[in-house]
Coordinates of N, CA, C and O in Angstrom, one line a residue:
M25 N -52.0 -61.0 168.0 CA -50.9 -60.5 167.7 C -49.8 -61.5 166.9 O -49.1 -61.2 166.6
K26 N -50.8 -63.2 167.4 CA -49.5 -64.6 166.0 C -50.1 -63.7 164.8 O -49.2 -64.6 164.0
R27 N -51.1 -64.4 165.0 CA -52.2 -63.8 163.5 C -51.6 -62.3 163.0 O -51.3 -62.9 161.6
L28 N -51.4 -61.3 164.2 CA -50.6 -60.7 162.7 C -48.4 -60.5 162.2 O -48.2 -60.6 161.0
I29 N -48.0 -61.4 163.2 CA -46.8 -61.7 162.4 C -46.5 -62.8 161.8 O -46.2 -63.0 160.5
L30 N -47.3 -63.9 161.3 CA -47.8 -64.9 160.7 C -48.7 -63.7 159.4 O -47.5 -64.2 158.4
G31 N -49.3 -62.8 159.5 CA -49.4 -62.7 158.5 C -48.4 -61.8 157.5 O -48.2 -61.4 156.3
L32 N -47.9 -61.0 158.7 CA -46.2 -60.1 158.0 C -45.3 -61.4 157.0 O -44.8 -61.0 156.0
V33 N -45.2 -61.8 157.8 CA -43.8 -63.2 157.5 C -44.8 -63.9 156.4 O -44.1 -63.9 154.7
L34 N -45.7 -64.2 155.6 CA -46.6 -64.2 154.7 C -46.7 -63.6 153.9 O -46.1 -63.5 152.5
A35 N -46.4 -61.8 154.2 CA -46.7 -61.3 152.7 C -45.4 -61.0 152.7 O -44.8 -61.0 151.1
G36 N -44.6 -61.5 153.2 CA -42.9 -61.0 152.6 C -42.7 -62.9 151.8 O -41.6 -61.9 151.5
L37 N -42.7 -63.7 152.2 CA -42.6 -64.8 151.0 C -43.2 -64.3 150.4 O -42.5 -64.7 149.0
I38 N -44.2 -64.0 150.0 CA -44.9 -63.8 148.5 C -43.8 -62.8 148.1 O -43.5 -63.4 146.9
A39 N -44.0 -61.9 148.5 CA -42.7 -60.7 148.3 C -41.8 -61.3 147.4 O -40.8 -61.3 146.1
L40 N -41.2 -61.7 147.9 CA -39.5 -62.7 147.4 C -40.1 -64.2 146.8 O -39.3 -63.6 145.4
A41 N -41.2 -64.5 146.6 CA -42.1 -65.7 145.7 C -42.0 -64.6 144.3 O -41.4 -65.3 143.0
V42 N -42.3 -63.3 144.1 CA -42.9 -63.0 142.8 C -41.5 -62.4 142.6 O -41.6 -61.0 142.8
P43 N -40.5 -62.8 141.5 CA -40.1 -61.4 141.2 C -39.8 -60.4 140.7 O -41.3 -59.2 139.7
A44 N -39.3 -59.2 141.2 CA -39.6 -57.4 140.4 C -39.8 -57.5 138.8 O -38.7 -58.5 138.3
S45 N -40.0 -56.8 138.0 CA -40.3 -56.5 137.0 C -38.7 -55.9 136.6 O -38.3 -54.8 136.8
A46 N -38.1 -56.5 135.9 CA -37.1 -55.8 135.1 C -37.2 -54.0 134.4 O -38.0 -54.1 133.4
P47 N -36.2 -53.3 133.9 CA -36.5 -52.4 133.5 C -36.3 -52.3 131.8 O -35.4 -53.9 131.9
A48 N -37.5 -52.2 131.7 CA -37.3 -52.4 129.9 C -36.0 -51.9 129.1 O -35.8 -51.2 129.2
A49 N -35.5 -52.4 128.0 CA -34.1 -52.2 127.4 C -34.3 -51.0 125.7 O -36.0 -51.3 126.0
A50 N -33.2 -50.2 126.8 CA -33.6 -48.4 125.7 C -33.8 -49.1 124.8 O -33.3 -50.5 123.3
S51 N -34.4 -48.6 123.7 CA -34.7 -48.6 122.0 C -34.4 -47.5 121.7 O -34.1 -46.9 121.7
Y52 N -33.4 -48.5 119.1 CA -33.1 -46.8 119.6 C -33.9 -47.3 118.1 O -33.9 -47.6 116.9
T53 N -33.4 -45.3 117.4 CA -34.0 -45.5 116.4 C -32.3 -44.9 115.4 O -31.9 -43.8 115.9
F54 N -31.9 -45.4 114.5 CA -30.5 -44.6 113.9 C -30.8 -45.4 112.5 O -30.6 -46.0 111.5
F55 N -30.5 -43.8 111.6 CA -30.5 -43.8 109.7 C -29.4 -43.0 109.5 O -29.1 -41.5 110.2
V56 N -29.8 -43.1 107.7 CA -28.5 -41.8 107.6 C -29.7 -41.1 105.8 O -30.9 -41.8 105.5
G57 N -29.6 -39.8 105.9 CA -30.7 -39.2 105.1 C -29.6 -38.2 104.0 O -28.0 -38.1 104.6
C58 N -30.6 -38.2 102.6 CA -29.4 -37.1 101.8 C -29.8 -36.3 101.4 O -28.7 -35.3 101.3
D59 N -30.9 -35.9 102.5 CA -31.3 -34.2 102.1 C -31.7 -33.7 103.8 O -32.4 -34.4 104.3
E60 N -30.8 -33.4 104.6 CA -30.8 -32.4 105.9 C -31.9 -31.7 105.9 O -32.4 -31.8 107.0
A61 N -32.8 -31.0 104.7 CA -33.7 -30.1 105.1 C -35.0 -30.4 104.6 O -35.9 -30.4 104.7
A62 N -34.9 -32.0 105.0 CA -36.2 -32.7 104.3 C -36.8 -33.0 105.4 O -36.7 -33.1 106.6
E63 N -38.0 -32.7 105.3 CA -39.7 -32.7 106.5 C -40.2 -33.9 106.0 O -41.4 -33.6 105.4
P64 N -40.7 -35.2 107.0 CA -39.7 -35.7 107.4 C -38.2 -35.8 107.0 O -38.2 -36.3 105.7
P65 N -37.3 -36.5 107.9 CA -36.3 -37.4 107.0 C -36.2 -38.5 106.0 O -36.8 -39.2 107.1
Q66 N -35.9 -38.5 105.4 CA -36.4 -39.7 104.8 C -34.7 -40.3 104.8 O -33.7 -40.5 103.5
P67 N -34.6 -41.7 105.0 CA -33.9 -42.8 105.5 C -33.2 -43.2 103.5 O -33.6 -43.0 103.1
S68 N -31.7 -43.5 104.0 CA -31.6 -43.8 102.4 C -30.1 -44.6 103.1 O -29.8 -44.4 103.6
H69 N -29.3 -46.0 101.8 CA -28.3 -45.9 102.1 C -27.7 -45.8 100.6 O -26.7 -45.8 100.4
K70 N -28.0 -45.2 99.4 CA -27.6 -44.1 98.4 C -27.5 -43.2 98.6 O -29.0 -42.4 98.9
C71 N -26.5 -42.1 98.8 CA -26.3 -40.6 98.4 C -25.5 -40.1 97.5 O -24.5 -41.4 97.1
L72 N -25.1 -39.6 96.9 CA -24.3 -38.4 96.2 C -22.9 -38.1 97.2 O -23.8 -36.9 97.8
T73 N -22.3 -37.5 97.0 CA -21.7 -36.4 97.4 C -21.6 -35.0 97.1 O -20.9 -34.5 98.0
T74 N -22.9 -34.5 96.3 CA -23.3 -33.9 96.2 C -24.4 -33.4 97.1 O -24.7 -31.9 97.4
D75 N -24.5 -34.2 97.5 CA -25.5 -34.0 98.7 C -25.8 -33.2 100.2 O -24.6 -33.5 100.6
H76 N -26.1 -32.6 101.0 CA -26.2 -32.4 102.5 C -27.2 -33.7 103.4 O -28.1 -33.7 103.9
M77 N -25.7 -34.9 103.4 CA -26.3 -35.8 103.9 C -26.4 -35.6 105.3 O -25.5 -34.6 106.3
A78 N -26.8 -36.4 106.7 CA -26.6 -36.5 107.4 C -27.8 -37.6 108.5 O -27.6 -38.5 108.2
A79 N -26.9 -37.8 109.8 CA -26.7 -39.2 110.3 C -27.9 -38.6 111.2 O -27.3 -38.0 112.0
Y80 N -28.8 -39.1 111.8 CA -29.9 -39.0 112.8 C -30.2 -40.5 113.4 O -29.6 -41.4 113.2
F81 N -30.7 -39.8 115.2 CA -29.9 -40.9 116.8 C -31.6 -40.7 116.9 O -31.5 -39.6 117.0
E82 N -32.6 -41.4 118.0 CA -33.0 -41.6 118.4 C -33.2 -42.9 119.4 O -32.5 -44.2 119.1
A83 N -33.5 -42.2 121.1 CA -33.5 -42.9 121.6 C -34.5 -43.0 122.9 O -35.1 -42.0 123.2
S84 N -35.0 -44.8 122.7 CA -36.3 -44.3 124.2 C -35.9 -43.4 125.9 O -36.3 -43.8 126.3
E85 N -34.4 -43.4 125.8 CA -34.1 -42.6 127.7 C -32.8 -41.6 126.9 O -32.2 -41.9 126.0
E86 N -32.3 -41.1 127.9 CA -31.4 -40.3 127.5 C -30.3 -41.2 127.2 O -29.8 -42.2 128.2
T87 N -29.6 -40.5 126.5 CA -28.1 -41.4 126.3 C -27.1 -40.6 125.5 O -27.5 -39.8 124.6
E88 N -25.8 -40.6 126.5 CA -24.7 -40.0 125.8 C -24.0 -41.2 124.5 O -24.4 -42.0 124.4
Y89 N -24.3 -40.4 123.3 CA -23.7 -40.9 122.2 C -22.7 -40.0 121.2 O -22.8 -39.2 121.4
V90 N -22.3 -41.3 120.4 CA -21.7 -40.4 119.0 C -21.4 -41.5 118.3 O -21.6 -42.7 118.3
V91 N -21.7 -40.6 116.5 CA -21.7 -41.4 115.4 C -20.0 -41.4 114.9 O -19.3 -40.6 114.5
C92 N -19.9 -42.3 114.3 CA -18.4 -42.4 113.6 C -18.7 -42.7 111.8 O -19.6 -44.3 112.1
V93 N -18.1 -42.4 111.3 CA -17.8 -42.9 109.9 C -16.3 -44.5 109.1 O -15.7 -43.0 109.7
Y94 N -17.2 -44.9 108.4 CA -15.8 -46.0 108.9 C -15.7 -46.3 106.9 O -17.0 -46.0 106.8
E95 N -14.6 -46.9 106.2 CA -15.0 -46.9 105.0 C -15.1 -48.0 105.6 O -14.6 -48.8 106.1
S96 N -15.8 -49.0 104.8 CA -15.7 -50.0 104.3 C -15.0 -51.2 104.6 O -14.1 -51.5 103.8
G97 N -15.2 -51.9 105.9 CA -14.4 -52.7 105.9 C -13.1 -52.5 106.6 O -12.0 -53.4 107.0
E98 N -12.5 -51.5 107.1 CA -11.8 -50.2 107.9 C -12.4 -50.6 109.1 O -13.1 -50.4 109.6
V99 N -11.0 -50.9 109.9 CA -11.6 -51.4 111.6 C -12.1 -49.4 112.3 O -12.3 -48.7 112.5
E100 N -10.4 -48.7 111.2 CA -10.4 -46.6 112.4 C -11.1 -46.3 111.5 O -11.5 -46.4 110.2
P101 N -12.2 -44.9 112.7 CA -12.7 -44.3 111.7 C -12.1 -43.4 110.7 O -11.3 -42.9 111.2
L102 N -12.8 -42.5 109.8 CA -12.3 -41.5 109.0 C -12.9 -39.7 110.0 O -12.4 -38.7 110.2
D103 N -14.1 -40.2 111.1 CA -14.3 -39.0 111.0 C -16.0 -39.7 112.4 O -16.0 -40.2 112.3
C104 N -15.3 -38.5 113.7 CA -16.6 -38.8 115.2 C -17.5 -38.2 114.8 O -16.8 -36.5 114.8
S105 N -18.7 -38.2 115.5 CA -18.7 -36.5 116.1 C -18.5 -36.4 117.9 O -17.6 -36.5 118.2
P106 N -18.5 -34.9 118.2 CA -18.4 -34.8 119.2 C -19.2 -35.1 119.5 O -20.6 -36.1 119.6
E107 N -19.4 -35.8 121.0 CA -20.3 -36.5 122.1 C -21.3 -36.1 122.2 O -20.9 -34.1 122.6
G108 N -22.8 -36.0 122.4 CA -23.9 -35.6 122.6 C -25.4 -36.7 123.3 O -24.7 -37.2 123.8
V109 N -25.8 -35.6 124.1 CA -26.7 -36.8 124.9 C -27.7 -36.4 124.3 O -28.5 -34.9 124.0
A110 N -28.4 -37.6 123.9 CA -29.9 -38.0 123.8 C -30.7 -37.8 124.4 O -30.9 -39.0 125.6
E111 N -32.2 -36.4 124.4 CA -33.3 -36.4 125.3 C -33.7 -38.4 124.6 O -33.5 -37.6 123.4
P112 N -34.6 -38.7 126.0 CA -35.9 -39.7 125.3 C -36.3 -38.8 124.1 O -37.0 -37.3 124.8
D113 N -36.9 -39.4 122.8 CA -37.7 -40.1 122.1 C -37.3 -38.3 121.2 O -38.6 -38.3 120.8
V114 N -36.1 -37.9 120.8 CA -36.1 -36.8 120.2 C -35.0 -37.0 119.5 O -34.3 -38.1 119.3
L115 N -35.3 -37.1 118.0 CA -34.4 -37.2 116.5 C -33.7 -35.9 117.0 O -33.8 -35.1 116.7
Y116 N -32.6 -36.7 116.7 CA -30.9 -35.7 117.0 C -30.0 -36.0 115.2 O -30.6 -37.2 114.6
Q117 N -30.0 -34.6 114.6 CA -29.3 -34.6 113.9 C -27.9 -34.8 113.5 O -26.9 -33.5 114.9
N118 N -26.4 -35.0 113.1 CA -25.4 -35.2 112.1 C -25.0 -34.7 111.1 O -24.9 -35.8 110.7
E119 N -24.4 -33.5 110.7 CA -24.0 -33.1 109.6 C -23.4 -34.2 108.8 O -22.1 -34.7 110.0
L120 N -23.3 -34.8 108.2 CA -21.9 -35.4 107.0 C -22.1 -34.3 105.7 O -22.4 -34.4 105.7
T121 N -20.1 -34.9 106.0 CA -19.4 -34.8 104.9 C -19.0 -35.6 103.8 O -17.6 -36.1 104.6
I122 N -18.9 -36.3 103.4 CA -18.6 -37.8 102.2 C -18.4 -37.1 100.6 O -19.5 -36.8 100.5
E123 N -16.9 -36.7 100.5 CA -16.7 -36.0 99.0 C -16.3 -37.5 97.9 O -15.6 -36.7 96.9
T124 N -15.7 -38.0 98.7 CA -14.8 -39.5 98.3 C -16.2 -40.4 97.7 O -16.9 -40.6 98.6
P125 N -16.7 -41.1 96.4 CA -17.2 -41.9 96.0 C -17.2 -43.0 96.7 O -15.5 -43.0 97.2
G126 N -18.1 -43.2 97.0 CA -17.9 -44.9 98.1 C -18.5 -46.0 99.1 O -19.2 -45.5 98.8
S127 N -17.8 -47.1 99.1 CA -19.0 -47.5 100.3 C -18.7 -47.1 102.1 O -17.4 -46.7 101.6
Y128 N -19.2 -47.4 102.4 CA -19.0 -46.4 103.8 C -20.3 -47.5 105.0 O -21.6 -47.9 104.5
E129 N -19.3 -47.3 105.7 CA -20.7 -47.3 107.4 C -20.4 -46.5 108.1 O -19.5 -46.3 108.8
L130 N -21.6 -46.5 109.4 CA -21.8 -46.0 110.0 C -22.1 -46.3 111.4 O -22.7 -47.1 111.4
A131 N -21.6 -46.5 112.4 CA -21.9 -47.2 113.8 C -22.2 -45.7 114.9 O -21.3 -44.6 114.9
W132 N -22.9 -45.9 115.7 CA -23.9 -45.6 117.1 C -23.2 -46.1 118.2 O -23.4 -47.3 117.9
F133 N -23.0 -45.2 118.7 CA -21.8 -45.6 120.2 C -22.5 -45.4 121.0 O -23.1 -44.1 121.4
D134 N -23.3 -46.1 122.4 CA -23.4 -45.2 123.8 C -22.3 -45.5 124.4 O -21.5 -46.0 124.8
V135 N -21.4 -43.1 124.7 CA -20.4 -43.7 125.7 C -20.3 -44.3 126.5 O -19.5 -45.1 126.7
E136 N -21.2 -43.6 127.8 CA -21.1 -44.4 129.2 C -20.8 -45.7 128.8 O -20.2 -46.6 130.0
A137 N -22.6 -46.8 128.5 CA -21.9 -48.7 128.4 C -20.9 -49.1 126.9 O -20.4 -49.5 127.4
E138 N -20.2 -47.7 127.0 CA -18.4 -47.6 125.3 C -19.1 -50.0 124.9 O -18.6 -50.4 124.7
A139 N -20.3 -49.2 123.9 CA -21.0 -49.8 123.3 C -21.1 -49.9 121.8 O -22.3 -48.7 121.4
E140 N -21.8 -50.3 121.1 CA -22.3 -49.4 119.8 C -23.7 -50.3 120.5 O -24.2 -51.6 119.9
I141 N -24.4 -49.2 119.8 CA -25.8 -49.5 119.5 C -26.3 -49.2 117.9 O -27.9 -50.1 117.6
G142 N -26.0 -49.5 117.0 CA -26.8 -49.0 116.1 C -25.4 -48.9 114.4 O -24.4 -48.1 114.7
E143 N -25.9 -49.0 113.5 CA -24.5 -49.4 112.5 C -24.9 -49.3 111.6 O -26.8 -49.3 111.3
W144 N -24.9 -48.3 110.1 CA -25.8 -48.7 108.9 C -24.5 -48.5 107.8 O -24.0 -47.6 107.4
D145 N -25.3 -48.7 107.0 CA -24.0 -49.1 105.0 C -24.5 -47.7 104.2 O -26.2 -48.0 104.5
L146 N -23.6 -47.5 104.4 CA -24.0 -46.4 102.9 C -23.0 -46.6 102.0 O -21.8 -46.6 101.7
D147 N -23.9 -45.9 100.3 CA -23.1 -45.9 99.2 C -22.7 -44.6 98.2 O -24.2 -44.0 98.7
V148 N -22.3 -44.1 98.4 CA -21.4 -42.3 98.5 C -21.8 -42.4 96.8 O -20.5 -42.9 96.4
E149 N -21.8 -41.9 96.0 CA -22.0 -42.1 94.3 C -21.6 -40.5 93.8 O -21.6 -39.1 94.9
S150 N -20.4 -40.6 92.9 CA -20.9 -38.9 92.2 C -21.4 -38.6 91.5 O -22.0 -39.7 91.1
P151 N -22.1 -37.2 91.5 CA -23.3 -37.5 90.5 C -23.0 -37.0 89.0 O -22.0 -37.2 88.7
P152 N -23.8 -37.9 88.9 CA -24.1 -37.4 86.6 C -23.7 -36.6 85.7 O -23.9 -35.5 86.7
P153 N -22.3 -36.5 85.5 CA -22.7 -35.3 84.3 C -23.1 -34.4 83.9 O -25.0 -35.6 83.2
P154 N -23.4 -33.4 83.5 CA -24.5 -32.8 83.7 C -24.6 -32.8 82.0 O -23.5 -33.7 80.8
P155 N -25.6 -32.8 81.3 CA -26.1 -33.2 80.0 C -24.9 -32.2 78.6 O -25.2 -31.0 79.1
P156 N -24.8 -32.8 77.7 CA -24.1 -31.6 77.0 C -25.2 -30.1 76.4 O -26.0 -30.2 76.1
P157 N -24.3 -29.0 75.7 CA -24.5 -28.3 75.5 C -25.4 -28.5 74.3 O -25.1 -29.6 73.2
P158 N -26.9 -28.3 73.8 CA -27.7 -28.6 72.7 C -26.6 -28.2 71.1 O -25.9 -27.4 71.5
S159 N -26.1 -28.8 70.1 CA -26.3 -28.3 69.5 C -26.5 -27.5 68.5 O -28.3 -27.8 68.9
P160 N -25.7 -26.2 68.0 CA -26.4 -25.2 66.6 C -26.9 -25.4 65.9 O -26.7 -26.7 65.3
P161 N -28.6 -24.8 65.5 CA -28.8 -25.5 63.9 C -28.2 -25.4 63.4 O -27.5 -24.4 63.0
V162 N -27.8 -26.5 62.0 CA -27.1 -26.3 61.0 C -28.0 -25.3 59.9 O -29.0 -25.7 59.6
L163 N -27.6 -24.3 59.5 CA -28.1 -23.1 58.7 C -27.3 -23.8 57.4 O -26.6 -23.8 57.1
P164 N -28.8 -23.6 55.9 CA -28.8 -23.9 54.6 C -27.2 -22.9 54.4 O -27.1 -21.4 54.8
A165 N -26.4 -23.2 53.9 CA -24.8 -22.2 53.3 C -24.8 -21.1 52.5 O -26.7 -21.8 51.4
T166 N -25.7 -20.1 52.9 CA -25.3 -18.5 52.3 C -25.0 -18.7 50.4 O -23.6 -17.9 50.5
P167 N -25.2 -18.6 49.3 CA -24.5 -18.1 48.1 C -23.9 -17.4 47.7 O -24.5 -16.1 49.0
P168 N -23.0 -17.0 48.0 CA -22.3 -15.3 47.5 C -22.7 -14.9 46.8 O -23.2 -15.3 45.9
V169 N -22.8 -13.3 47.7 CA -23.4 -12.0 46.7 C -22.5 -11.8 45.4 O -21.1 -11.8 45.8
V170 N -23.0 -12.2 44.0 CA -22.0 -11.6 42.4 C -22.5 -10.4 42.4 O -23.3 -9.9 42.0
A171 N -21.7 -8.9 42.3 CA -22.7 -7.8 41.9 C -22.0 -8.3 40.5 O -21.7 -9.5 39.3
P172 N -23.2 -8.0 39.5 CA -23.1 -8.0 38.3 C -22.5 -7.2 37.6 O -21.7 -6.1 37.6
I173 N -21.7 -7.8 36.5 CA -20.5 -7.6 35.7 C -21.4 -6.8 34.9 O -22.7 -6.5 34.3
G174 N -20.9 -5.4 34.4 CA -21.8 -3.7 34.4 C -20.2 -3.9 32.5 O -18.9 -4.3 32.5
P175 N -20.6 -2.8 32.1 CA -19.7 -2.6 31.2 C -18.7 -2.2 31.7 O -18.4 -1.6 32.5
P176 N -17.4 -2.1 31.7 CA -16.0 -1.5 31.8 C -16.3 -0.5 31.9 O -16.4 0.9 30.8
A177 N -15.3 0.6 32.7 CA -15.8 1.6 32.8 C -14.7 2.8 32.1 O -13.7 2.0 31.5
V178 N -15.4 3.7 30.7 CA -14.2 4.0 30.5 C -14.1 5.8 30.4 O -14.9 6.5 30.5
N179 N -12.0 5.6 30.5 CA -12.3 7.8 30.9 C -12.5 8.3 30.2 O -12.3 8.1 28.6
A180 N -12.2 9.4 30.3 CA -12.5 10.9 29.6 C -11.7 10.8 27.9 O -11.1 11.2 27.0
S181 N -10.3 10.1 28.0 CA -8.9 10.8 27.5 C -9.2 9.2 26.7 O -8.5 9.6 25.4
C182 N -9.5 8.3 27.1 CA -9.7 7.2 26.0 C -10.7 7.5 25.4 O -9.7 6.9 24.0
L183 N -11.5 8.4 25.7 CA -12.1 8.2 24.9 C -11.7 9.7 23.8 O -12.3 8.8 22.2
A184 N -11.4 10.2 24.2 CA -11.0 11.4 23.6 C -9.3 10.9 22.7 O -9.7 11.1 21.7
A185 N -9.0 9.8 22.9 CA -7.6 9.3 22.2 C -8.1 8.7 20.0 O -7.9 8.6 19.9
Q186 N -9.5 7.9 21.3 CA -10.0 6.5 20.0 C -11.0 7.6 18.9 O -10.9 7.4 17.9
K187 N -11.8 9.3 19.2 CA -12.2 10.0 18.7 C -10.7 10.4 17.8 O -11.6 10.1 16.6
R188 N -9.9 10.2 18.3 CA -9.0 11.0 17.7 C -8.1 10.0 16.4 O -8.1 10.5 15.1
V189 N -8.5 9.0 17.5 CA -8.0 7.9 15.7 C -8.9 7.7 14.5 O -8.6 7.0 13.8
T190 N -10.7 7.8 14.5 CA -11.6 7.8 13.8 C -11.4 8.4 12.6 O -11.2 8.8 12.3
G191 N -11.0 10.0 13.9 CA -10.4 10.4 12.5 C -10.2 11.3 11.4 O -10.1 11.1 10.6
L192 N -8.0 11.0 12.2 CA -7.6 10.6 11.6 C -7.8 9.0 11.0 O -6.9 10.1 9.0
K193 N -8.2 8.3 10.7 CA -8.3 7.1 9.8 C -9.2 7.6 8.7 O -9.1 7.4 7.4
G194 N -9.8 8.4 8.9 CA -11.1 8.9 7.6 C -10.4 10.7 6.3 O -10.1 9.6 5.5
R195 N -9.5 10.7 7.3 CA -8.8 12.4 6.6 C -8.1 11.0 5.6 O -7.0 11.5 4.4
V196 N -7.5 9.9 6.5 CA -5.8 9.8 5.8 C -6.3 9.0 4.9 O -5.7 9.0 3.8
K197 N -7.7 8.8 4.4 CA -8.2 7.7 3.2 C -8.8 8.8 2.3 O -8.3 8.7 0.7
K198 N -8.8 9.7 2.4 CA -9.1 11.1 1.4 C -8.1 12.5 1.4 O -7.6 12.6 0.0
A199 N -7.1 12.0 1.5 CA -5.1 12.9 1.3 C -4.2 12.2 0.7 O -5.0 10.8 0.0
H200 N -3.3 12.9 -0.3 CA -2.8 12.0 -1.5 C -1.7 12.7 -0.6 O -1.4 13.9 -0.3
G201 N -0.3 12.2 -1.5 CA 1.4 12.1 -1.6 C 1.6 12.6 0.3 O 1.3 12.0 0.7
H202 N 2.2 13.7 0.0 CA 2.8 13.7 0.8 C 1.9 13.7 2.2 O 2.3 13.9 3.5
R203 N 0.3 14.9 1.8 CA 0.1 15.0 3.3 C -0.6 13.7 3.9 O -0.5 13.7 4.9
K204 N -1.3 12.7 2.8 CA -1.0 10.7 3.7 C -0.1 10.8 4.4 O -0.4 9.5 4.9
A205 N 1.0 10.7 3.9 CA 2.1 10.4 5.5 C 2.4 10.7 5.9 O 2.6 10.0 7.2
Q206 N 2.5 12.8 6.0 CA 1.7 12.7 8.3 C 0.9 12.9 8.1 O 1.2 12.5 9.6
L207 N -0.5 12.3 7.8 CA -1.9 12.2 8.6 C -1.7 10.5 9.4 O -2.1 10.7 9.9
R208 N -0.8 9.9 8.2 CA -0.3 8.3 9.0 C 0.1 8.9 10.1 O 0.5 7.6 10.8
A209 N 1.9 9.6 10.0 CA 3.0 9.6 10.9 C 1.4 10.2 12.5 O 1.8 9.4 13.3
K210 N 0.7 10.9 11.8 CA -0.4 11.8 13.3 C -1.4 9.8 13.9 O -1.3 10.0 15.5
L211 N -1.7 9.1 13.1 CA -2.5 8.1 13.0 C -1.6 6.9 14.0 O -2.1 6.9 15.2
K212 N -0.7 7.1 13.5 CA 0.6 6.0 14.3 C 0.6 6.4 15.6 O 0.0 6.1 16.7
K213 N 0.5 7.8 16.5 CA 0.8 8.5 17.6 C -0.5 8.7 17.9 O -0.7 8.2 19.4
A214 N -1.6 8.0 17.2 CA -2.8 8.7 18.3 C -2.8 7.0 18.4 O -3.8 7.2 19.5
R215 N -2.8 6.9 17.5 CA -3.3 4.2 17.9 C -1.9 4.1 19.4 O -2.9 3.6 20.4
A216 N -1.7 5.5 19.7 CA -0.3 4.5 21.1 C -1.0 5.2 21.7 O -1.1 4.9 22.8
A217 N -1.6 6.6 21.9 CA -2.5 8.0 22.8 C -3.0 6.6 23.2 O -3.4 6.4 24.9
V218 N -3.7 6.1 22.1 CA -4.5 4.5 22.3 C -4.8 3.0 23.8 O -5.5 3.6 24.4
K219 N -3.5 3.2 23.4 CA -3.1 1.4 24.3 C -2.8 2.3 25.3 O -2.7 2.2 26.8
A220 N -2.6 3.8 25.9 CA -1.6 4.7 26.6 C -3.2 4.4 28.1 O -2.7 4.5 28.6
A221 N -3.7 5.0 26.9 CA -4.6 5.9 27.4 C -5.9 4.5 28.0 O -6.7 4.6 28.9
C222 N -6.5 3.7 27.2 CA -6.9 2.8 27.5 C -6.5 1.4 27.8 O -7.6 0.2 28.1

């Protein structure tokens, strides 16, 4: 009986001498990705305003958390996610909308412990401008089309008047005296008719 009691006492002393193993501290994974649809997501510290950014979080034990976005060096957050519960070893995604280029910091907080458990620096840039449209090809100048110059069109009235002048000239040469004077008067009128018709 004494041996049994002594054994129990020794067992108790040994148990007190050996410290109980402390629970392992929780571990966390946190980062930002520029493409929330990527599988697997790729961590990045630089994104464009046009990217579909997301904040990622994973914990080794159940954790109630929030993630907040700060302008670099500022104390007050620009925005924070709703409180969420992360199950152990599950990667969670929170959508990010940052439309203004600049330097930002993201911080993850353990809600229950009221402690920061991670932070990430992020530079957000504007996308590059689109390339200018290609210049249209320069075509050689086309010389103007010049219509060939032909003889001027002569109307029938002009031809008739010219023919009458030619005929009167011949008759004037052959005529004498009073008849010649009459023909000259007609020739004068015929020449005036040519000017008017041609």
